[in-house]
């Protein structure tokens, strides 16, 4: 995968190129809003890859919020044998879908 930048948000890292659509943990904003990720760990400039320690200064990734939704359901099932103990619950994590518009190096 040819990436343009690797950035961090929500304690997770994403390798992206311009035009990619990714799901990140919930961010503030509505659909159509522009956002900017400043914690860029690595970026491609021509054929060279620059890495930061821990992040690059003056480099940011611009994106547009596509949707605010929830992830697929995670089923949590607790069971203890021979006691009749069963508990079934679920969880859906809040997420934001973003489209990468540009990488400013």
mmCIF file of C-alpha atoms in Angstrom:
data_model
loop_
_atom_site.group_PDB
_atom_site.id
_atom_site.type_symbol
_atom_site.label_atom_id
_atom_site.label_comp_id
_atom_site.label_asym_id
_atom_site.label_seq_id
_atom_site.Cartn_x
_atom_site.Cartn_y
_atom_site.Cartn_z
ATOM 1 C CA UNK A 1 0.000 0.000 0.000
ATOM 2 C CA UNK A 2 1.448 3.333 -1.026
ATOM 3 C CA UNK A 3 0.637 5.725 1.788
ATOM 4 C CA UNK A 4 0.986 9.487 1.872
ATOM 5 C CA UNK A 5 1.025 9.824 5.667
ATOM 6 C CA UNK A 6 0.648 7.938 8.941
ATOM 7 C CA UNK A 7 -1.229 9.851 11.633
ATOM 8 C CA UNK A 8 -2.581 9.107 15.088
ATOM 9 C CA UNK A 9 -6.000 9.832 16.547
ATOM 10 C CA UNK A 10 -7.891 8.127 19.342
ATOM 11 C CA UNK A 11 -4.744 6.163 20.341
ATOM 12 C CA UNK A 12 -4.753 4.401 16.952
ATOM 13 C CA UNK A 13 -2.553 4.889 13.905
ATOM 14 C CA UNK A 14 -3.780 5.116 10.305
ATOM 15 C CA UNK A 15 -1.800 4.916 7.050
ATOM 16 C CA UNK A 16 -3.706 6.987 4.492
ATOM 17 C CA UNK A 17 -3.539 8.495 1.025
ATOM 18 C CA UNK A 18 -5.601 11.295 -0.481
ATOM 19 C CA UNK A 19 -9.142 10.088 -1.191
ATOM 20 C CA UNK A 20 -9.165 7.272 1.395
ATOM 21 C CA UNK A 21 -12.279 6.810 3.525
ATOM 22 C CA UNK A 22 -11.567 5.526 7.051
ATOM 23 C CA UNK A 23 -13.428 4.995 10.326
ATOM 24 C CA UNK A 24 -11.963 6.622 13.440
ATOM 25 C CA UNK A 25 -13.243 6.844 17.039
ATOM 26 C CA UNK A 26 -15.902 9.522 17.517
ATOM 27 C CA UNK A 27 -14.818 13.103 16.764
ATOM 28 C CA UNK A 28 -16.743 16.321 17.316
ATOM 29 C CA UNK A 29 -18.435 17.773 14.256
ATOM 30 C CA UNK A 30 -21.228 17.176 11.766
ATOM 31 C CA UNK A 31 -21.217 15.647 8.307
ATOM 32 C CA UNK A 32 -19.512 17.995 5.846
ATOM 33 C CA UNK A 33 -17.248 19.650 8.431
ATOM 34 C CA UNK A 34 -13.520 19.916 7.717
ATOM 35 C CA UNK A 35 -11.092 18.584 10.339
ATOM 36 C CA UNK A 36 -7.354 18.458 10.660
ATOM 37 C CA UNK A 37 -5.060 15.832 12.194
ATOM 38 C CA UNK A 38 -1.836 17.402 13.494
ATOM 39 C CA UNK A 39 -0.167 14.336 15.036
ATOM 40 C CA UNK A 40 1.505 12.988 11.882
ATOM 41 C CA UNK A 41 4.079 10.269 12.603
ATOM 42 C CA UNK A 42 5.418 9.769 9.058
ATOM 43 C CA UNK A 43 4.863 11.366 5.657
ATOM 44 C CA UNK A 44 5.976 10.737 2.097
ATOM 45 C CA UNK A 45 7.675 13.595 0.248
ATOM 46 C CA UNK A 46 8.362 12.421 -3.310
ATOM 47 C CA UNK A 47 10.328 9.183 -2.968
ATOM 48 C CA UNK A 48 11.543 9.987 0.569
ATOM 49 C CA UNK A 49 9.724 9.000 3.744
ATOM 50 C CA UNK A 50 10.138 11.386 6.669
ATOM 51 C CA UNK A 51 9.550 10.126 10.191
ATOM 52 C CA UNK A 52 9.087 12.158 13.327
ATOM 53 C CA UNK A 53 10.269 11.665 16.876
ATOM 54 C CA UNK A 54 7.473 11.248 17.860
ATOM 55 C CA UNK A 55 5.654 13.451 15.307
ATOM 56 C CA UNK A 56 6.520 15.745 12.412
ATOM 57 C CA UNK A 57 6.395 19.498 12.919
ATOM 58 C CA UNK A 58 4.347 21.585 10.482
ATOM 59 C CA UNK A 59 2.768 18.574 8.784
ATOM 60 C CA UNK A 60 -0.969 17.872 8.969
ATOM 61 C CA UNK A 61 -3.631 15.753 7.292
ATOM 62 C CA UNK A 62 -6.880 17.436 6.248
ATOM 63 C CA UNK A 63 -10.115 15.466 6.104
ATOM 64 C CA UNK A 64 -13.854 15.906 5.718
ATOM 65 C CA UNK A 65 -16.418 14.232 7.974
ATOM 66 C CA UNK A 66 -18.644 11.964 5.892
ATOM 67 C CA UNK A 67 -20.856 10.498 8.641
ATOM 68 C CA UNK A 68 -21.305 10.062 12.381
ATOM 69 C CA UNK A 69 -22.498 6.520 13.112
ATOM 70 C CA UNK A 70 -21.941 3.420 15.228
ATOM 71 C CA UNK A 71 -19.734 0.407 14.563
ATOM 72 C CA UNK A 72 -21.066 -3.133 14.180
ATOM 73 C CA UNK A 73 -22.371 -4.769 17.334
ATOM 74 C CA UNK A 74 -19.952 -6.587 19.602
ATOM 75 C CA UNK A 75 -21.683 -9.384 21.536
ATOM 76 C CA UNK A 76 -20.459 -9.938 25.097
ATOM 77 C CA UNK A 77 -21.473 -13.360 26.440
ATOM 78 C CA UNK A 78 -20.570 -14.411 29.971
ATOM 79 C CA UNK A 79 -20.960 -18.043 30.964
ATOM 80 C CA UNK A 80 -20.062 -20.160 33.981
ATOM 81 C CA UNK A 81 -20.454 -23.860 33.547
ATOM 82 C CA UNK A 82 -22.729 -26.013 35.664
ATOM 83 C CA UNK A 83 -24.299 -23.073 37.509
ATOM 84 C CA UNK A 84 -26.921 -21.813 35.080
ATOM 85 C CA UNK A 85 -25.156 -18.449 34.849
ATOM 86 C CA UNK A 86 -25.470 -16.781 31.434
ATOM 87 C CA UNK A 87 -25.429 -13.084 30.562
ATOM 88 C CA UNK A 88 -25.639 -11.739 27.042
ATOM 89 C CA UNK A 89 -25.073 -8.048 26.409
ATOM 90 C CA UNK A 90 -23.856 -6.015 23.462
ATOM 91 C CA UNK A 91 -21.937 -2.868 22.666
ATOM 92 C CA UNK A 92 -21.708 -0.590 19.628
ATOM 93 C CA UNK A 93 -18.760 1.815 19.580
ATOM 94 C CA UNK A 94 -19.367 5.355 18.332
ATOM 95 C CA UNK A 95 -17.311 6.206 15.232
ATOM 96 C CA UNK A 96 -16.772 8.917 12.651
ATOM 97 C CA UNK A 97 -16.277 8.212 8.957
ATOM 98 C CA UNK A 98 -13.832 10.636 7.319
ATOM 99 C CA UNK A 99 -12.524 11.190 3.784
ATOM 100 C CA UNK A 100 -8.894 12.304 3.477
ATOM 101 C CA UNK A 101 -8.748 15.454 1.324
ATOM 102 C CA UNK A 102 -5.063 16.413 1.480
ATOM 103 C CA UNK A 103 -1.728 15.844 3.152
ATOM 104 C CA UNK A 104 0.265 19.049 3.792
ATOM 105 C CA UNK A 105 3.982 18.286 3.986
#
